[in-house]
Short mmCIF file of N, CA and C in Angstrom, two decimals:
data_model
loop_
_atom_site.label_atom_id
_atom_site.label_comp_id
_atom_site.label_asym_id
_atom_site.label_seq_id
_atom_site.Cartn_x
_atom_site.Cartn_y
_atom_site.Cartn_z
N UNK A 387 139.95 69.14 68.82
CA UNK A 387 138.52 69.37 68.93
C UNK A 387 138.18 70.16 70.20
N UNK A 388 138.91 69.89 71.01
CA UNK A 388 138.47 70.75 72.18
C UNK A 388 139.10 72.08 72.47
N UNK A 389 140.18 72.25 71.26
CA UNK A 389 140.56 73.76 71.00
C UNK A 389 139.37 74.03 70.50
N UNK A 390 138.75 73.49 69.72
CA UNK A 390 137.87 74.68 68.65
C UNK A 390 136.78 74.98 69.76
N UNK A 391 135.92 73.62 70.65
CA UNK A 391 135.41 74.36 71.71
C UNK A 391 135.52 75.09 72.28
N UNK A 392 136.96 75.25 73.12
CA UNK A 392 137.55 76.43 73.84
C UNK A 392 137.19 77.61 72.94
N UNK A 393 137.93 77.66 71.74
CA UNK A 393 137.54 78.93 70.88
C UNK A 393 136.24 79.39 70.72
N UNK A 394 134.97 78.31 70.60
CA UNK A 394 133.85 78.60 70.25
C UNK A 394 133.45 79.23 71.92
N UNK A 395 133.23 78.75 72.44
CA UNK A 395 133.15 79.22 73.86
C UNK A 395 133.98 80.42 74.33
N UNK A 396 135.10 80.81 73.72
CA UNK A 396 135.17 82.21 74.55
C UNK A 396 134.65 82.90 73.45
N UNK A 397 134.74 82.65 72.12
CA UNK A 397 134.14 83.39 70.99
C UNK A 397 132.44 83.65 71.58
N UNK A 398 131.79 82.72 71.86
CA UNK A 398 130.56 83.17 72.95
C UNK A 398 130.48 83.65 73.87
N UNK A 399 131.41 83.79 74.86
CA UNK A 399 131.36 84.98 75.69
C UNK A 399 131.91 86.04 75.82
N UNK A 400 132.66 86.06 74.51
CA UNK A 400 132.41 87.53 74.12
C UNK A 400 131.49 88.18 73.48
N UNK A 401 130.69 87.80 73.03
CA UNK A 401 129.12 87.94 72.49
C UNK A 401 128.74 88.33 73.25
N UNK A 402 128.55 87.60 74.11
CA UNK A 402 127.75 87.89 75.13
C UNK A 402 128.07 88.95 76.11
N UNK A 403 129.23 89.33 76.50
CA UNK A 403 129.63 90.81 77.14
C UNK A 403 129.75 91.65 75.80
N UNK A 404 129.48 91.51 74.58
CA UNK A 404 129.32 93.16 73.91
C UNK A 404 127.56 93.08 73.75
N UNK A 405 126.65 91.98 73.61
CA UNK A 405 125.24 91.87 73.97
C UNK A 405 124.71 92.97 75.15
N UNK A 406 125.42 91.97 76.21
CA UNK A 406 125.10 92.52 77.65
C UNK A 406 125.98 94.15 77.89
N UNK A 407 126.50 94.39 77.04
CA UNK A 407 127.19 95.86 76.85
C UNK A 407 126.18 96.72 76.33
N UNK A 408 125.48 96.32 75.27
CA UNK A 408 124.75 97.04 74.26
C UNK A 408 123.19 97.10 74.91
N UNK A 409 123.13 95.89 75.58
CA UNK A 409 121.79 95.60 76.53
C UNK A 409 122.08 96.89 77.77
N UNK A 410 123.02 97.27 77.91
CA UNK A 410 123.03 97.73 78.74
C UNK A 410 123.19 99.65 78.66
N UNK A 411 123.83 99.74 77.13
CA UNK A 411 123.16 101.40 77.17
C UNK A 411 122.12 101.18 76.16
N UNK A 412 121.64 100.20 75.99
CA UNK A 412 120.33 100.77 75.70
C UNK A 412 119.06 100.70 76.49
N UNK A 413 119.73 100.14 77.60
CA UNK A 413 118.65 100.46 79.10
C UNK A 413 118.96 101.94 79.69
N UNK A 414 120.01 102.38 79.26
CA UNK A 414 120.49 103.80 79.44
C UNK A 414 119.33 105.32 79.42
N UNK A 415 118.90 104.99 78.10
CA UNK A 415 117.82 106.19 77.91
C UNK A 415 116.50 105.83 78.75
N UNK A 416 116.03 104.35 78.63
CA UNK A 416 115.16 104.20 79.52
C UNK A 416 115.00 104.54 80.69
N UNK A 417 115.91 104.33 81.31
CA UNK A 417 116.01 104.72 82.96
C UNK A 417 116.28 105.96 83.13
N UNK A 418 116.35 106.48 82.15
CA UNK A 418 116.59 108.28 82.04
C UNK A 418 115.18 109.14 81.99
N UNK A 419 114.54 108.16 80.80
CA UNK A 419 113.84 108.27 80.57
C UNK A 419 112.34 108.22 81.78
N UNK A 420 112.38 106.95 82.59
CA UNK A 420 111.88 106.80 83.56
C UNK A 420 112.10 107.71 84.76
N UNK A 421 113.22 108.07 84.99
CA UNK A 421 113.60 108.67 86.09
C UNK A 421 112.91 110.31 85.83
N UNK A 422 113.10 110.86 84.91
CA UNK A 422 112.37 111.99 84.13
C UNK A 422 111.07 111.81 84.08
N UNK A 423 110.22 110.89 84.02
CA UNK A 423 108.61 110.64 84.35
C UNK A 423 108.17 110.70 85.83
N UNK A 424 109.22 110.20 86.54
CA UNK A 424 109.43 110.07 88.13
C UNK A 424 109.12 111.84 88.51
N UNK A 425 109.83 112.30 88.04
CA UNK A 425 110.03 113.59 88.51
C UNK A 425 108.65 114.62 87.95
N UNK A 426 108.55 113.99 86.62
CA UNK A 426 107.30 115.05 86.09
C UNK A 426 106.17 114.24 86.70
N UNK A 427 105.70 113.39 86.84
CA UNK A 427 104.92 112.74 88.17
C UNK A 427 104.72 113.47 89.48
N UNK A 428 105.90 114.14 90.48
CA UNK A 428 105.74 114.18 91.58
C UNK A 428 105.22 115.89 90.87
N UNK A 429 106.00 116.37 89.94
CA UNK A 429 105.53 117.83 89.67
C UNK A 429 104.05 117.95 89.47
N UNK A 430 103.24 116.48 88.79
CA UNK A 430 102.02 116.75 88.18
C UNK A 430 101.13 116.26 89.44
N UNK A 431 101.56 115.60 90.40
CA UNK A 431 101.07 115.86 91.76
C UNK A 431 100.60 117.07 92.85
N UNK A 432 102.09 117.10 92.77
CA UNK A 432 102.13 118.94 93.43
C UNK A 432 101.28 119.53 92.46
N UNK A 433 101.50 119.90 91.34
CA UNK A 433 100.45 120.43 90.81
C UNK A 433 98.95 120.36 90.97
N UNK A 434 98.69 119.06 91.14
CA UNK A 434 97.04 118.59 91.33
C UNK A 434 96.99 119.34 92.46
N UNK A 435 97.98 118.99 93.74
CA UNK A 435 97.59 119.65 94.97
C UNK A 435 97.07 120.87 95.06
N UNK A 436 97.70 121.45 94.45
CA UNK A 436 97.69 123.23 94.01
C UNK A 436 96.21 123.70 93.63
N UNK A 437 95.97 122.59 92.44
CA UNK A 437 94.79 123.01 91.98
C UNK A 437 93.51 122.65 92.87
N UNK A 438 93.84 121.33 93.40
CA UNK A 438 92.49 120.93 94.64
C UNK A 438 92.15 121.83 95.78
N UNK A 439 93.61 122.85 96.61
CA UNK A 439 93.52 123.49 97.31
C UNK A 439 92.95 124.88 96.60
N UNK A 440 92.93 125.26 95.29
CA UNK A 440 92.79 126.46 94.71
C UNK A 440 90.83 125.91 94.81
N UNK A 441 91.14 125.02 94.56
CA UNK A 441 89.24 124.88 94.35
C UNK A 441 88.72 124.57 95.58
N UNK A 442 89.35 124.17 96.67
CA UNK A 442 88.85 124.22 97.74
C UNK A 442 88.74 125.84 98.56
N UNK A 443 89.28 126.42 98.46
CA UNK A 443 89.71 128.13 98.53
C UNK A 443 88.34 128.62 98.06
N UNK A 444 88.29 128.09 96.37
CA UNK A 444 86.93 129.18 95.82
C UNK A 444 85.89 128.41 96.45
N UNK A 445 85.29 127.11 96.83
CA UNK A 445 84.07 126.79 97.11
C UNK A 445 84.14 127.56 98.31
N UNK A 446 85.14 127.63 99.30
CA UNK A 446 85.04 128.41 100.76
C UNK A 446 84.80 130.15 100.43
N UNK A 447 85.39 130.05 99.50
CA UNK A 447 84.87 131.71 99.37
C UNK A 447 83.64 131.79 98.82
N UNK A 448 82.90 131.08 98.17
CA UNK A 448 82.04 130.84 97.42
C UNK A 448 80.46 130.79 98.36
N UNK A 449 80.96 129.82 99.72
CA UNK A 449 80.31 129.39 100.63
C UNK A 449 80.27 130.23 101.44
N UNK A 450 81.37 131.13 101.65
CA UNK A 450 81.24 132.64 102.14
C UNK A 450 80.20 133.75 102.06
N UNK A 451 80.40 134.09 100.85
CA UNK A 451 79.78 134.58 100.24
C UNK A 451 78.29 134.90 99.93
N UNK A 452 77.43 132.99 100.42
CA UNK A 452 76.46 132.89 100.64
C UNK A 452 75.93 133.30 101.80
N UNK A 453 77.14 132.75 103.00
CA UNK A 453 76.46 132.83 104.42
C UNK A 453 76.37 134.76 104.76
N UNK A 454 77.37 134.75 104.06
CA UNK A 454 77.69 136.62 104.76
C UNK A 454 76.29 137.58 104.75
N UNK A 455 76.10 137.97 105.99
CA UNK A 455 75.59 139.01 105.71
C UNK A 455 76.07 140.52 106.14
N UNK A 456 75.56 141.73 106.16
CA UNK A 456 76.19 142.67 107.07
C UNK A 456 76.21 143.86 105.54
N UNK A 457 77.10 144.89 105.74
CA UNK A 457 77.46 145.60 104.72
C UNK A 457 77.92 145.39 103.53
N UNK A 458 76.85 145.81 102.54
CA UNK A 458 76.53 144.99 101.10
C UNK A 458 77.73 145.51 100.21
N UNK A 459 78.17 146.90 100.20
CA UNK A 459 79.52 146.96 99.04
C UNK A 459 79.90 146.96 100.41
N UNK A 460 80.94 146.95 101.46
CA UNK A 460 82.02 146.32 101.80
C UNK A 460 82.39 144.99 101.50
N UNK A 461 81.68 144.13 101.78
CA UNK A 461 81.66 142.46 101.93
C UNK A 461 81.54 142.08 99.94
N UNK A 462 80.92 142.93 99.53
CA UNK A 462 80.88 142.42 98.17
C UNK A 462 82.51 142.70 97.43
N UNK A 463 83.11 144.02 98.06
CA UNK A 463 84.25 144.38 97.49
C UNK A 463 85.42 142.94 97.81
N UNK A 464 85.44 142.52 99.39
CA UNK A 464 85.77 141.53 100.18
C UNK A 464 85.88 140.29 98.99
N UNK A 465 84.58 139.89 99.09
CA UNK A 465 84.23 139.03 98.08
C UNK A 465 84.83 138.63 96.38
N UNK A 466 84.86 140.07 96.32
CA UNK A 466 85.36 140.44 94.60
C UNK A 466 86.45 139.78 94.97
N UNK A 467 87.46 140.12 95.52
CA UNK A 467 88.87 140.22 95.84
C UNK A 467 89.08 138.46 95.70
N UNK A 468 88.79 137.80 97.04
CA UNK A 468 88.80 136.40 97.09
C UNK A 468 88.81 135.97 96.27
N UNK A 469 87.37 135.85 95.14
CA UNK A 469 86.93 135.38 94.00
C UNK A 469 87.92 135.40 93.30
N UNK A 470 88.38 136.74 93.08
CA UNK A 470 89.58 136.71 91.61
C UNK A 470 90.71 136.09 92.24
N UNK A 471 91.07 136.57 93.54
CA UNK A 471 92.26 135.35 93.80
C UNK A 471 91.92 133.96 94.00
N UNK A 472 91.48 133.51 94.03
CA UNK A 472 90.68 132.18 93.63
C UNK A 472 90.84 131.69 92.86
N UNK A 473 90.39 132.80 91.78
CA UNK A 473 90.40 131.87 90.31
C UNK A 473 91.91 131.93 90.11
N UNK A 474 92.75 133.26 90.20
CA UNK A 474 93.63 133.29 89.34
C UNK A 474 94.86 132.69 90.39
N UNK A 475 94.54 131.71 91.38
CA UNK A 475 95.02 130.61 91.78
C UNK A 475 94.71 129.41 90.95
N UNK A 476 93.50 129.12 90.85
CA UNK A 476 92.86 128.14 90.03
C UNK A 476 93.34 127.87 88.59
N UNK A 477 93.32 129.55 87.58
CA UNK A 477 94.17 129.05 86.49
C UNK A 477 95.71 128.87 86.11
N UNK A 478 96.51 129.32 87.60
CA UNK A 478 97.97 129.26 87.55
C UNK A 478 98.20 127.93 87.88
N UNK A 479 97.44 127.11 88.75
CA UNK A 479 97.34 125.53 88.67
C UNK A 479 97.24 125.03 87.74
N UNK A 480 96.04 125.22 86.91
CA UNK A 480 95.79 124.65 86.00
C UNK A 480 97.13 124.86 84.39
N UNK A 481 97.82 126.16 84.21
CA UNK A 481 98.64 125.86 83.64
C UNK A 481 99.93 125.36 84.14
N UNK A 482 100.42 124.81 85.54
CA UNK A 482 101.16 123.80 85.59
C UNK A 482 100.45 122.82 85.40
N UNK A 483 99.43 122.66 85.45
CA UNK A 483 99.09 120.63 85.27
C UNK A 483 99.04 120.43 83.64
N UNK A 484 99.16 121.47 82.51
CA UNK A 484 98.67 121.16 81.46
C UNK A 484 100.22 120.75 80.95
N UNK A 485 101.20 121.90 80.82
CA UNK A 485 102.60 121.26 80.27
C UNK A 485 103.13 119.90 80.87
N UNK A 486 102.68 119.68 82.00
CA UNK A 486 103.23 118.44 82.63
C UNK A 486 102.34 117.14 81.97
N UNK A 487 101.58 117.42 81.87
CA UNK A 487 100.62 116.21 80.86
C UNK A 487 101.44 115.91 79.72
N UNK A 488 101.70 116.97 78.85
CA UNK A 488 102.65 117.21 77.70
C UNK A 488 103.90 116.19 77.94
N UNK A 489 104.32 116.84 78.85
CA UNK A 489 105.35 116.20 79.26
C UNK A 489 105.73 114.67 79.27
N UNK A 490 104.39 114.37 80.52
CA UNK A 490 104.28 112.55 80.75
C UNK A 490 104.04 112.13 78.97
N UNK A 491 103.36 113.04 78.24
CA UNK A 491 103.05 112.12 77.03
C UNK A 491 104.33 111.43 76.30
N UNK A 492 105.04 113.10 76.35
CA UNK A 492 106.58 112.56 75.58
C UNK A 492 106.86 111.19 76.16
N UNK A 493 107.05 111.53 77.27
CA UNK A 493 108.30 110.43 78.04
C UNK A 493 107.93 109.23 77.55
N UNK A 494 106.27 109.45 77.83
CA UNK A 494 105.85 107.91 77.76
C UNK A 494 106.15 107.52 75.59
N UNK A 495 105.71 108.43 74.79
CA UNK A 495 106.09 107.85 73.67
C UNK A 495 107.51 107.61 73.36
N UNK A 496 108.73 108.21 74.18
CA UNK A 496 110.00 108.07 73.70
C UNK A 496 110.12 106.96 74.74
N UNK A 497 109.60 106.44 75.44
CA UNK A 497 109.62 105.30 76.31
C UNK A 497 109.12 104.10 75.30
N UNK A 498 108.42 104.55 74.65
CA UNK A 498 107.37 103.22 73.90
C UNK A 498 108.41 103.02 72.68
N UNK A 499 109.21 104.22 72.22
CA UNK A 499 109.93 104.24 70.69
C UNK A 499 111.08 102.80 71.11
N UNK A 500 111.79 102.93 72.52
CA UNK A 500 112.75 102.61 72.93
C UNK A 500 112.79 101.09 73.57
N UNK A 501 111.76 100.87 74.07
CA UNK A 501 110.92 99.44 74.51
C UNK A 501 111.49 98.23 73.40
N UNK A 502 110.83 98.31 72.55
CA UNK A 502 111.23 97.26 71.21
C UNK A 502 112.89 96.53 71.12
N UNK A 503 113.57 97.81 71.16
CA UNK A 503 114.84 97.25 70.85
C UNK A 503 115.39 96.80 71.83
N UNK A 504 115.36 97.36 73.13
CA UNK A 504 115.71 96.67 74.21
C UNK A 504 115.39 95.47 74.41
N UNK A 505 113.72 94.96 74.17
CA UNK A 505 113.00 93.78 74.50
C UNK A 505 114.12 92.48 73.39
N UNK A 506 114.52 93.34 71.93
CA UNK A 506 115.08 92.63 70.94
C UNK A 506 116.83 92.18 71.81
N UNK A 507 117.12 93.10 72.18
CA UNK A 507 118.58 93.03 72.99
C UNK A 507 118.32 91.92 73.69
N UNK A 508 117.85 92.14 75.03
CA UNK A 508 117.53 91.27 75.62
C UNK A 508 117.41 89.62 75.39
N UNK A 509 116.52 89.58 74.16
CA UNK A 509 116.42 88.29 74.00
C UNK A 509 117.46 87.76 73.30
N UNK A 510 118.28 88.52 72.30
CA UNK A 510 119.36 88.11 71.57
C UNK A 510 120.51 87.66 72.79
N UNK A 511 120.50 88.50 73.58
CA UNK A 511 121.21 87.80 74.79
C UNK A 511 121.13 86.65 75.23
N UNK A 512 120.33 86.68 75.95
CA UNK A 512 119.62 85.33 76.76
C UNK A 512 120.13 84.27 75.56
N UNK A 513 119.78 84.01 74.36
CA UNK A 513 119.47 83.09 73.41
C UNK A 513 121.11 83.33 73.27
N UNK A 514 122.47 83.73 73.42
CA UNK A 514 123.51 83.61 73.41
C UNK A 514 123.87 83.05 74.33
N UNK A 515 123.30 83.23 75.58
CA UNK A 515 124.08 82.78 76.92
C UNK A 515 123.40 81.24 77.12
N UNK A 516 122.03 80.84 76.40
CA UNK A 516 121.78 79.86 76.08
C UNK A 516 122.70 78.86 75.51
N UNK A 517 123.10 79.60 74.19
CA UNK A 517 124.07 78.72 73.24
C UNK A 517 125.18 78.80 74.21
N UNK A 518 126.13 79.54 75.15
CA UNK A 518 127.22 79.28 75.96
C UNK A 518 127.48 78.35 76.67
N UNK A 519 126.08 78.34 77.30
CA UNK A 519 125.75 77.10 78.07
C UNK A 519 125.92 76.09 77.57
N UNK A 520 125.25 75.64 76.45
CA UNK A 520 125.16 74.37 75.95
C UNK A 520 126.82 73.82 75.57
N UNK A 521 126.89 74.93 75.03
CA UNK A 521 129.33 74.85 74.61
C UNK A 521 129.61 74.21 75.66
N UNK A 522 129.29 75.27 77.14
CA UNK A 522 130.00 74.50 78.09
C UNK A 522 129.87 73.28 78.76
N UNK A 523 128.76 72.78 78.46
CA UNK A 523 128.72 72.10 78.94
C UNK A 523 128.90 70.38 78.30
N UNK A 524 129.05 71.05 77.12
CA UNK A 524 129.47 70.00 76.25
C UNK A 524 131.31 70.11 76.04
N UNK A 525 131.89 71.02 76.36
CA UNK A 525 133.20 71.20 76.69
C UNK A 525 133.04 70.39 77.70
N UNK A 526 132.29 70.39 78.91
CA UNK A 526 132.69 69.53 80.15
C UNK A 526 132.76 68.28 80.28
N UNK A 527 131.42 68.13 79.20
CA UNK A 527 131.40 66.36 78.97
C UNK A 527 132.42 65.76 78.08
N UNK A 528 133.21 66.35 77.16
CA UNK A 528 134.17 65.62 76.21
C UNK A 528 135.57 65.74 77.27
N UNK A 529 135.30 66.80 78.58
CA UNK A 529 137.02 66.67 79.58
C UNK A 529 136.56 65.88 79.95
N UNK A 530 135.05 65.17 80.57
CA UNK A 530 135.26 64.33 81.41
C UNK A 530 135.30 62.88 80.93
N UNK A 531 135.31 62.80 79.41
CA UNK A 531 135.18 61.31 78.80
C UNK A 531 136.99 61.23 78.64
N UNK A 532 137.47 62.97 78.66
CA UNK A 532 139.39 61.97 78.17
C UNK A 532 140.10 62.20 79.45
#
């Protein structure tokens, strides 16, 4: 009887290291996955930066523009110039912040596809190393009654 325990008990922990094997690349894509949001994060940052400083640029030119006085086509030509570099700061920001949105969306739905089965791994584990426990420790109590 306490062969078949022995047997049942390593027969459970081997379960449990191909569980905790399988638990473990399928935390694989996640953290890939995460680490890849990490990164399109700091890009969609920098990006914001880009664009806050691009709009801080046009209100100053903008605000320029108001205060200036002096020679009307020089300062207006002046003006032109800023303006369009302004904007076309403003919309080169704005198309990095748009693919990177794209981006976070993926991650986050191939993050959400991937969630489930892991959460399922996980618990199939635990609920093995549960049942191990209980083997062993009922292996311990039948050594310590002979």
């Amino acid at each position: 009887k306490v062969e078949e325990l022995t047997e049942e008990a390593n027969q459970a922990a081997k379960t449990k290291t191909e569980i905790e094997n399988q638990v473990k690349e399928s935390l694989a894509p996640i953290k890939q996955k995460e680490r890849d949001r990490e990164v399109l994060s700091r890009e969609l940052a920098q990006a914001k930066k880009s664009h806050k400083g691009a709009l801080r640029r046009l209100k100053q030119a903008r605000d320029q523009i108001l205060e200036s006085q002096g020679n009307a086509k020089e300062e207006e030509r002046a003006r032109t110039r800023k303006i369009a570099q302004t904007e076309t700061d403003l919309a080169s920001a704005k198309e990095q912040v748009d693919p990177l949105k794209d981006e976070i969306a993926k991650h986050l739905r191939d993050f959400q596809d991937v969630e489930p089965s892991v959460t399922l791994n996980k618990e199939t584990r635990e609920g093995t190393e549960r049942q191990l426990h209980a083997v062993q420790q009922k292996m311990r109590a039948m050594q310590a009654e002979s």
